PDB file of C-alpha atoms in Angstrom:
ATOM      1  CA  MET A 696       0.000   0.000   0.000  1.00 51.00           C
ATOM      2  CA  ALA A 697       2.874   2.347   0.758  1.00 50.00           C
ATOM      3  CA  ASN A 698       4.132   1.641  -2.721  1.00 58.00           C
ATOM      4  CA  THR A 699       0.714   2.471  -4.208  1.00 65.00           C
ATOM      5  CA  LEU A 700       0.466   5.693  -2.197  1.00 59.00           C
ATOM      6  CA  SER A 701       3.974   6.640  -3.240  1.00 65.00           C
ATOM      7  CA  GLN A 702       3.129   5.930  -6.883  1.00 69.00           C
ATOM      8  CA  ALA A 703      -0.048   8.043  -6.635  1.00 62.00           C
ATOM      9  CA  VAL A 704       1.862  11.003  -5.161  1.00 60.00           C
ATOM     10  CA  SER A 705       4.569  10.653  -7.782  1.00 68.00           C
ATOM     11  CA  SER A 706       2.012  10.452 -10.579  1.00 70.00           C
ATOM     12  CA  PHE A 707       0.203  13.517  -9.256  1.00 64.00           C
ATOM     13  CA  SER A 708       3.492  15.453  -8.989  1.00 66.00           C
ATOM     14  CA  GLN A 709       4.358  14.644 -12.602  1.00 70.00           C
ATOM     15  CA  LYS A 710       0.919  15.716 -13.843  1.00 66.00           C
ATOM     16  CA  PHE A 711       1.053  18.910 -11.793  1.00 59.00           C
ATOM     17  CA  SER A 712       4.532  19.691 -13.115  1.00 64.00           C
ATOM     18  CA  ARG A 713       3.357  19.211 -16.721  1.00 61.00           C
ATOM     19  CA  PHE A 714       0.326  21.417 -16.047  1.00 57.00           C
ATOM     20  CA  ARG A 715       2.456  24.261 -14.638  1.00 56.00           C
ATOM     21  CA  LYS A 716       4.770  24.115 -17.671  1.00 58.00           C
ATOM     22  CA  SER A 717       1.954  24.066 -20.241  1.00 56.00           C
ATOM     23  CA  PRO A 718       1.248  27.275 -22.218  1.00 60.00           C
ATOM     24  CA  GLY A 719      -1.612  29.359 -20.930  1.00 56.00           C
ATOM     25  CA  ALA A 720      -1.340  27.904 -17.481  1.00 50.00           C
ATOM     26  CA  GLU A 721       0.050  31.063 -15.960  1.00 56.00           C
ATOM     27  CA  ARG A 722      -1.462  31.929 -12.672  1.00 57.00           C
ATOM     28  CA  THR A 723      -3.699  34.957 -13.001  1.00 62.00           C
ATOM     29  CA  VAL A 724      -3.578  37.479 -10.250  1.00 64.00           C
ATOM     30  CA  PRO A 725      -6.966  38.979  -9.567  1.00 73.00           C
ATOM     31  CA  GLN A 726      -7.066  42.698 -10.241  1.00 76.00           C
ATOM     32  CA  SER A 727      -7.767  45.039  -7.396  1.00 84.00           C
ATOM     33  CA  GLU A 728     -11.022  46.954  -7.386  1.00 85.00           C
ATOM     34  CA  ASN A 729      -9.100  50.143  -8.140  1.00 86.00           C
ATOM     35  CA  GLU A 730      -7.432  48.561 -11.207  1.00 88.00           C
ATOM     36  CA  VAL A 731     -10.797  47.339 -12.490  1.00 87.00           C
ATOM     37  CA  ILE A 732     -12.329  50.795 -12.075  1.00 91.00           C
ATOM     38  CA  GLN A 733      -9.384  52.464 -13.813  1.00 91.00           C
ATOM     39  CA  ARG A 734      -9.568  50.008 -16.714  1.00 90.00           C
ATOM     40  CA  GLN A 735     -13.316  50.599 -17.056  1.00 92.00           C
ATOM     41  CA  LEU A 736     -12.760  54.364 -16.956  1.00 92.00           C
ATOM     42  CA  ARG A 737     -10.080  54.163 -19.690  1.00 93.00           C
ATOM     43  CA  GLU A 738     -12.407  52.039 -21.836  1.00 95.00           C
ATOM     44  CA  ARG A 739     -15.280  54.515 -21.297  1.00 92.00           C
ATOM     45  CA  ILE A 740     -13.065  57.440 -22.311  1.00 93.00           C
ATOM     46  CA  GLN A 741     -11.884  55.570 -25.418  1.00 95.00           C
ATOM     47  CA  ARG A 742     -15.477  54.753 -26.432  1.00 96.00           C
ATOM     48  CA  LEU A 743     -16.639  58.324 -25.778  1.00 95.00           C
ATOM     49  CA  THR A 744     -13.697  59.796 -27.691  1.00 96.00           C
ATOM     50  CA  ALA A 745     -14.349  57.541 -30.692  1.00 97.00           C
ATOM     51  CA  SER A 746     -18.071  58.364 -30.652  1.00 96.00           C
ATOM     52  CA  VAL A 747     -17.542  62.122 -30.303  1.00 97.00           C
ATOM     53  CA  ALA A 748     -14.894  62.153 -33.049  1.00 97.00           C
ATOM     54  CA  ALA A 749     -17.140  60.196 -35.431  1.00 97.00           C
ATOM     55  CA  THR A 750     -20.076  62.523 -34.793  1.00 97.00           C
ATOM     56  CA  TYR A 751     -18.027  65.706 -35.075  1.00 98.00           C
ATOM     57  CA  ARG A 752     -16.510  64.590 -38.407  1.00 98.00           C
ATOM     58  CA  ILE A 753     -20.055  64.752 -39.759  1.00 98.00           C
ATOM     59  CA  TYR A 754     -20.604  68.298 -38.443  1.00 98.00           C
ATOM     60  CA  LYS A 755     -17.137  69.442 -39.493  1.00 97.00           C
ATOM     61  CA  SER A 756     -17.650  68.387 -43.127  1.00 97.00           C
ATOM     62  CA  PRO A 757     -21.187  67.054 -43.607  1.00 97.00           C
ATOM     63  CA  PHE A 758     -21.056  66.530 -47.357  1.00 97.00           C
ATOM     64  CA  GLU A 759     -17.637  64.904 -47.194  1.00 97.00           C
ATOM     65  CA  ALA A 760     -18.757  62.581 -44.416  1.00 96.00           C
ATOM     66  CA  LEU A 761     -22.250  61.754 -45.677  1.00 96.00           C
ATOM     67  CA  GLY A 762     -22.031  62.314 -49.431  1.00 96.00           C
ATOM     68  CA  LYS A 763     -22.821  65.179 -51.772  1.00 96.00           C
ATOM     69  CA  ASN A 764     -26.449  64.136 -52.239  1.00 96.00           C
ATOM     70  CA  SER A 765     -27.195  63.410 -48.603  1.00 97.00           C
ATOM     71  CA  ASP A 766     -30.328  65.038 -47.192  1.00 97.00           C
ATOM     72  CA  ARG A 767     -28.872  64.743 -43.704  1.00 97.00           C
ATOM     73  CA  ALA A 768     -25.706  66.567 -44.790  1.00 97.00           C
ATOM     74  CA  ALA A 769     -27.828  69.311 -46.357  1.00 98.00           C
ATOM     75  CA  GLY A 770     -29.799  69.600 -43.119  1.00 97.00           C
ATOM     76  CA  ILE A 771     -26.663  69.882 -40.997  1.00 98.00           C
ATOM     77  CA  ASP A 772     -25.179  72.448 -43.373  1.00 98.00           C
ATOM     78  CA  ARG A 773     -28.417  74.460 -43.201  1.00 98.00           C
ATOM     79  CA  ASP A 774     -28.362  74.285 -39.387  1.00 98.00           C
ATOM     80  CA  GLU A 775     -24.750  75.471 -39.313  1.00 98.00           C
ATOM     81  CA  GLN A 776     -25.559  78.413 -41.578  1.00 98.00           C
ATOM     82  CA  GLN A 777     -28.539  79.322 -39.398  1.00 98.00           C
ATOM     83  CA  LEU A 778     -26.369  79.310 -36.280  1.00 98.00           C
ATOM     84  CA  LEU A 779     -23.710  81.409 -38.022  1.00 98.00           C
ATOM     85  CA  LYS A 780     -26.390  83.888 -39.133  1.00 97.00           C
ATOM     86  CA  ALA A 781     -27.799  84.076 -35.591  1.00 97.00           C
ATOM     87  CA  TYR A 782     -24.305  84.675 -34.190  1.00 97.00           C
ATOM     88  CA  ASN A 783     -23.614  87.462 -36.674  1.00 96.00           C
ATOM     89  CA  LEU A 784     -27.020  89.028 -36.016  1.00 95.00           C
ATOM     90  CA  TYR A 785     -26.415  89.000 -32.262  1.00 94.00           C
ATOM     91  CA  LYS A 786     -22.946  90.487 -32.648  1.00 94.00           C
ATOM     92  CA  SER A 787     -24.292  93.182 -34.999  1.00 92.00           C
ATOM     93  CA  VAL A 788     -26.922  94.237 -32.473  1.00 90.00           C
ATOM     94  CA  LEU A 789     -24.231  94.593 -29.814  1.00 88.00           C
ATOM     95  CA  ASP A 790     -22.011  96.536 -32.202  1.00 86.00           C
ATOM     96  CA  ILE A 791     -24.858  98.935 -33.043  1.00 82.00           C
ATOM     97  CA  GLN A 792     -25.543  99.500 -29.384  1.00 80.00           C
ATOM     98  CA  LYS A 793     -21.854 100.124 -28.710  1.00 78.00           C
ATOM     99  CA  GLU A 794     -21.774 102.751 -31.488  1.00 71.00           C
ATOM    100  CA  ASP A 795     -24.921 104.468 -30.206  1.00 65.00           C
ATOM    101  CA  GLU A 796     -23.949 104.978 -26.567  1.00 64.00           C
ATOM    102  CA  GLU A 797     -25.057 108.558 -26.021  1.00 64.00           C
ATOM    103  CA  GLY A 798     -25.970 108.004 -22.418  1.00 64.00           C
ATOM    104  CA  ASP A 799     -29.571 109.134 -22.923  1.00 69.00           C
ATOM    105  CA  GLY A 800     -30.971 105.988 -21.322  1.00 69.00           C
ATOM    106  CA  THR A 801     -31.978 104.303 -24.566  1.00 74.00           C
ATOM    107  CA  PHE A 802     -30.416 100.892 -24.990  1.00 74.00           C
ATOM    108  CA  ILE A 803     -31.111  97.294 -25.889  1.00 77.00           C
ATOM    109  CA  SER A 804     -31.842  95.476 -22.675  1.00 76.00           C
ATOM    110  CA  ARG A 805     -32.192  91.944 -23.945  1.00 79.00           C
ATOM    111  CA  VAL A 806     -31.460  90.200 -27.209  1.00 81.00           C
ATOM    112  CA  GLU A 807     -33.298  86.992 -28.081  1.00 80.00           C
ATOM    113  CA  ILE A 808     -32.689  85.400 -31.423  1.00 86.00           C
ATOM    114  CA  ALA A 809     -35.444  83.403 -33.103  1.00 88.00           C
ATOM    115  CA  THR A 810     -34.133  80.566 -35.246  1.00 93.00           C
ATOM    116  CA  PRO A 811     -35.572  77.331 -36.653  1.00 95.00           C
ATOM    117  CA  LEU A 812     -32.912  75.521 -34.610  1.00 96.00           C
ATOM    118  CA  LYS A 813     -35.096  76.104 -31.535  1.00 94.00           C
ATOM    119  CA  ASP A 814     -37.682  73.707 -32.949  1.00 94.00           C
ATOM    120  CA  LYS A 815     -35.283  70.777 -33.253  1.00 95.00           C
ATOM    121  CA  ALA A 816     -35.346  68.553 -30.183  1.00 94.00           C
ATOM    122  CA  GLY A 817     -31.957  67.105 -31.116  1.00 95.00           C
ATOM    123  CA  TYR A 818     -30.486  70.531 -30.425  1.00 96.00           C
ATOM    124  CA  THR A 819     -32.658  71.845 -27.604  1.00 94.00           C
ATOM    125  CA  SER A 820     -32.681  68.699 -25.478  1.00 91.00           C
ATOM    126  CA  GLY A 821     -30.992  65.921 -27.431  1.00 93.00           C
ATOM    127  CA  GLY A 822     -27.351  66.801 -26.818  1.00 94.00           C
ATOM    128  CA  GLN A 823     -26.436  67.522 -30.447  1.00 97.00           C
ATOM    129  CA  PHE A 824     -26.178  71.313 -30.136  1.00 98.00           C
ATOM    130  CA  ILE A 825     -22.663  71.097 -28.717  1.00 98.00           C
ATOM    131  CA  TYR A 826     -21.474  69.869 -32.125  1.00 98.00           C
ATOM    132  CA  LEU A 827     -22.864  73.000 -33.802  1.00 98.00           C
ATOM    133  CA  VAL A 828     -21.274  75.124 -31.076  1.00 98.00           C
ATOM    134  CA  CYS A 829     -17.903  73.446 -31.709  1.00 98.00           C
ATOM    135  CA  TRP A 830     -18.260  73.935 -35.468  1.00 98.00           C
ATOM    136  CA  LEU A 831     -18.994  77.630 -34.915  1.00 98.00           C
ATOM    137  CA  HIS A 832     -16.163  78.037 -32.428  1.00 98.00           C
ATOM    138  CA  PHE A 833     -13.417  76.061 -34.161  1.00 98.00           C
ATOM    139  CA  GLU A 834     -14.272  76.052 -37.858  1.00 97.00           C
ATOM    140  CA  GLN A 835     -15.693  79.575 -38.104  1.00 97.00           C
ATOM    141  CA  GLY A 836     -13.518  81.188 -35.436  1.00 97.00           C
ATOM    142  CA  MET A 837     -16.578  82.691 -33.758  1.00 96.00           C
ATOM    143  CA  SER A 838     -15.438  82.336 -30.178  1.00 95.00           C
ATOM    144  CA  GLU A 839     -16.284  85.654 -28.535  1.00 96.00           C
ATOM    145  CA  PHE A 840     -19.774  84.403 -27.620  1.00 97.00           C
ATOM    146  CA  ILE A 841     -21.159  80.950 -26.909  1.00 97.00           C
ATOM    147  CA  PRO A 842     -24.706  80.208 -28.082  1.00 97.00           C
ATOM    148  CA  PHE A 843     -27.114  78.290 -25.863  1.00 96.00           C
ATOM    149  CA  PHE A 844     -30.841  77.680 -25.607  1.00 94.00           C
ATOM    150  CA  THR A 845     -33.067  79.120 -22.931  1.00 92.00           C
ATOM    151  CA  GLU A 846     -36.514  77.784 -22.185  1.00 91.00           C
ATOM    152  CA  LYS A 847     -39.502  79.759 -20.994  1.00 89.00           C
ATOM    153  CA  ASP A 848     -42.984  78.274 -20.791  1.00 91.00           C
ATOM    154  CA  GLY A 849     -41.974  75.359 -23.003  1.00 86.00           C
ATOM    155  CA  ALA A 850     -40.622  77.586 -25.781  1.00 90.00           C
ATOM    156  CA  TYR A 851     -36.932  77.797 -26.619  1.00 92.00           C
ATOM    157  CA  SER A 852     -34.951  80.776 -27.777  1.00 91.00           C
ATOM    158  CA  LEU A 853     -31.322  81.170 -28.675  1.00 94.00           C
ATOM    159  CA  ALA A 854     -29.156  83.285 -26.397  1.00 94.00           C
ATOM    160  CA  PHE A 855     -25.479  84.110 -26.255  1.00 95.00           C
ATOM    161  CA  ALA A 856     -23.000  84.610 -23.444  1.00 95.00           C
ATOM    162  CA  ARG A 857     -19.476  85.929 -23.524  1.00 95.00           C
ATOM    163  CA  ASN A 858     -17.056  83.034 -23.811  1.00 95.00           C
ATOM    164  CA  GLU A 859     -15.248  83.945 -20.588  1.00 96.00           C
ATOM    165  CA  ASN A 860     -18.551  84.057 -18.656  1.00 95.00           C
ATOM    166  CA  PHE A 861     -20.041  80.860 -20.052  1.00 96.00           C
ATOM    167  CA  GLU A 862     -19.986  77.587 -18.148  1.00 96.00           C
ATOM    168  CA  PHE A 863     -20.697  74.430 -20.153  1.00 96.00           C
ATOM    169  CA  GLU A 864     -22.635  71.608 -18.567  1.00 95.00           C
ATOM    170  CA  GLU A 865     -20.207  68.849 -17.583  1.00 96.00           C
ATOM    171  CA  HIS A 866     -21.047  66.475 -20.475  1.00 95.00           C
ATOM    172  CA  ASP A 867     -20.834  69.274 -23.070  1.00 97.00           C
ATOM    173  CA  LYS A 868     -17.564  70.464 -21.544  1.00 97.00           C
ATOM    174  CA  GLU A 869     -16.150  66.948 -21.943  1.00 96.00           C
ATOM    175  CA  ILE A 870     -17.270  66.807 -25.591  1.00 97.00           C
ATOM    176  CA  PHE A 871     -15.838  70.277 -26.283  1.00 98.00           C
ATOM    177  CA  GLU A 872     -12.457  69.243 -24.867  1.00 97.00           C
ATOM    178  CA  ILE A 873     -12.417  65.951 -26.785  1.00 97.00           C
ATOM    179  CA  ILE A 874     -13.097  67.828 -30.037  1.00 98.00           C
ATOM    180  CA  ARG A 875     -10.410  70.378 -29.249  1.00 97.00           C
ATOM    181  CA  GLN A 876      -7.846  67.632 -28.557  1.00 97.00           C
ATOM    182  CA  GLU A 877      -8.791  65.316 -31.416  1.00 96.00           C
ATOM    183  CA  PHE A 878      -9.145  67.926 -34.176  1.00 97.00           C
ATOM    184  CA  TYR A 879      -7.454  71.174 -33.177  1.00 96.00           C
ATOM    185  CA  SER A 880      -4.343  70.456 -31.093  1.00 92.00           C
TER     186      SER A 880
END
């Protein structure tokens, strides 16, 4: 029996030795919770960056990205031109007021711009407006003011704030920075 027990132990040792030497049999060390969270965060940032870059390519050059005959590209181009027109209109009103400062108490107290963009849910509440803002800021060089939507009684209007006074919502700020790094650095 001692011989049989000895043979069993020897046989097991040989099998175990072969197993340890076989490819793919490395011992895996479980990752710490911190390492798992960091890996997940890196993967999230990579996915977000890829998604933002793919979307912005469409806004940056709609016809190049979607084709010359694309209705969607034509719609995006139209939206961009409407935002550019609204920006220029707003800036013109401010320039007129600056020229006409006689101190007689007559001034423009509030500028609201009406634009068809206010009727598009993708821009007012769908998170796509930041791509138009980036196009205006980076591609057109219109960075003195930042456009944003205001809502009153369920109706939206386009407003502008000086760049240095404007605070993006956190998600839009992240998108803005990704676009800056991926396309303009």
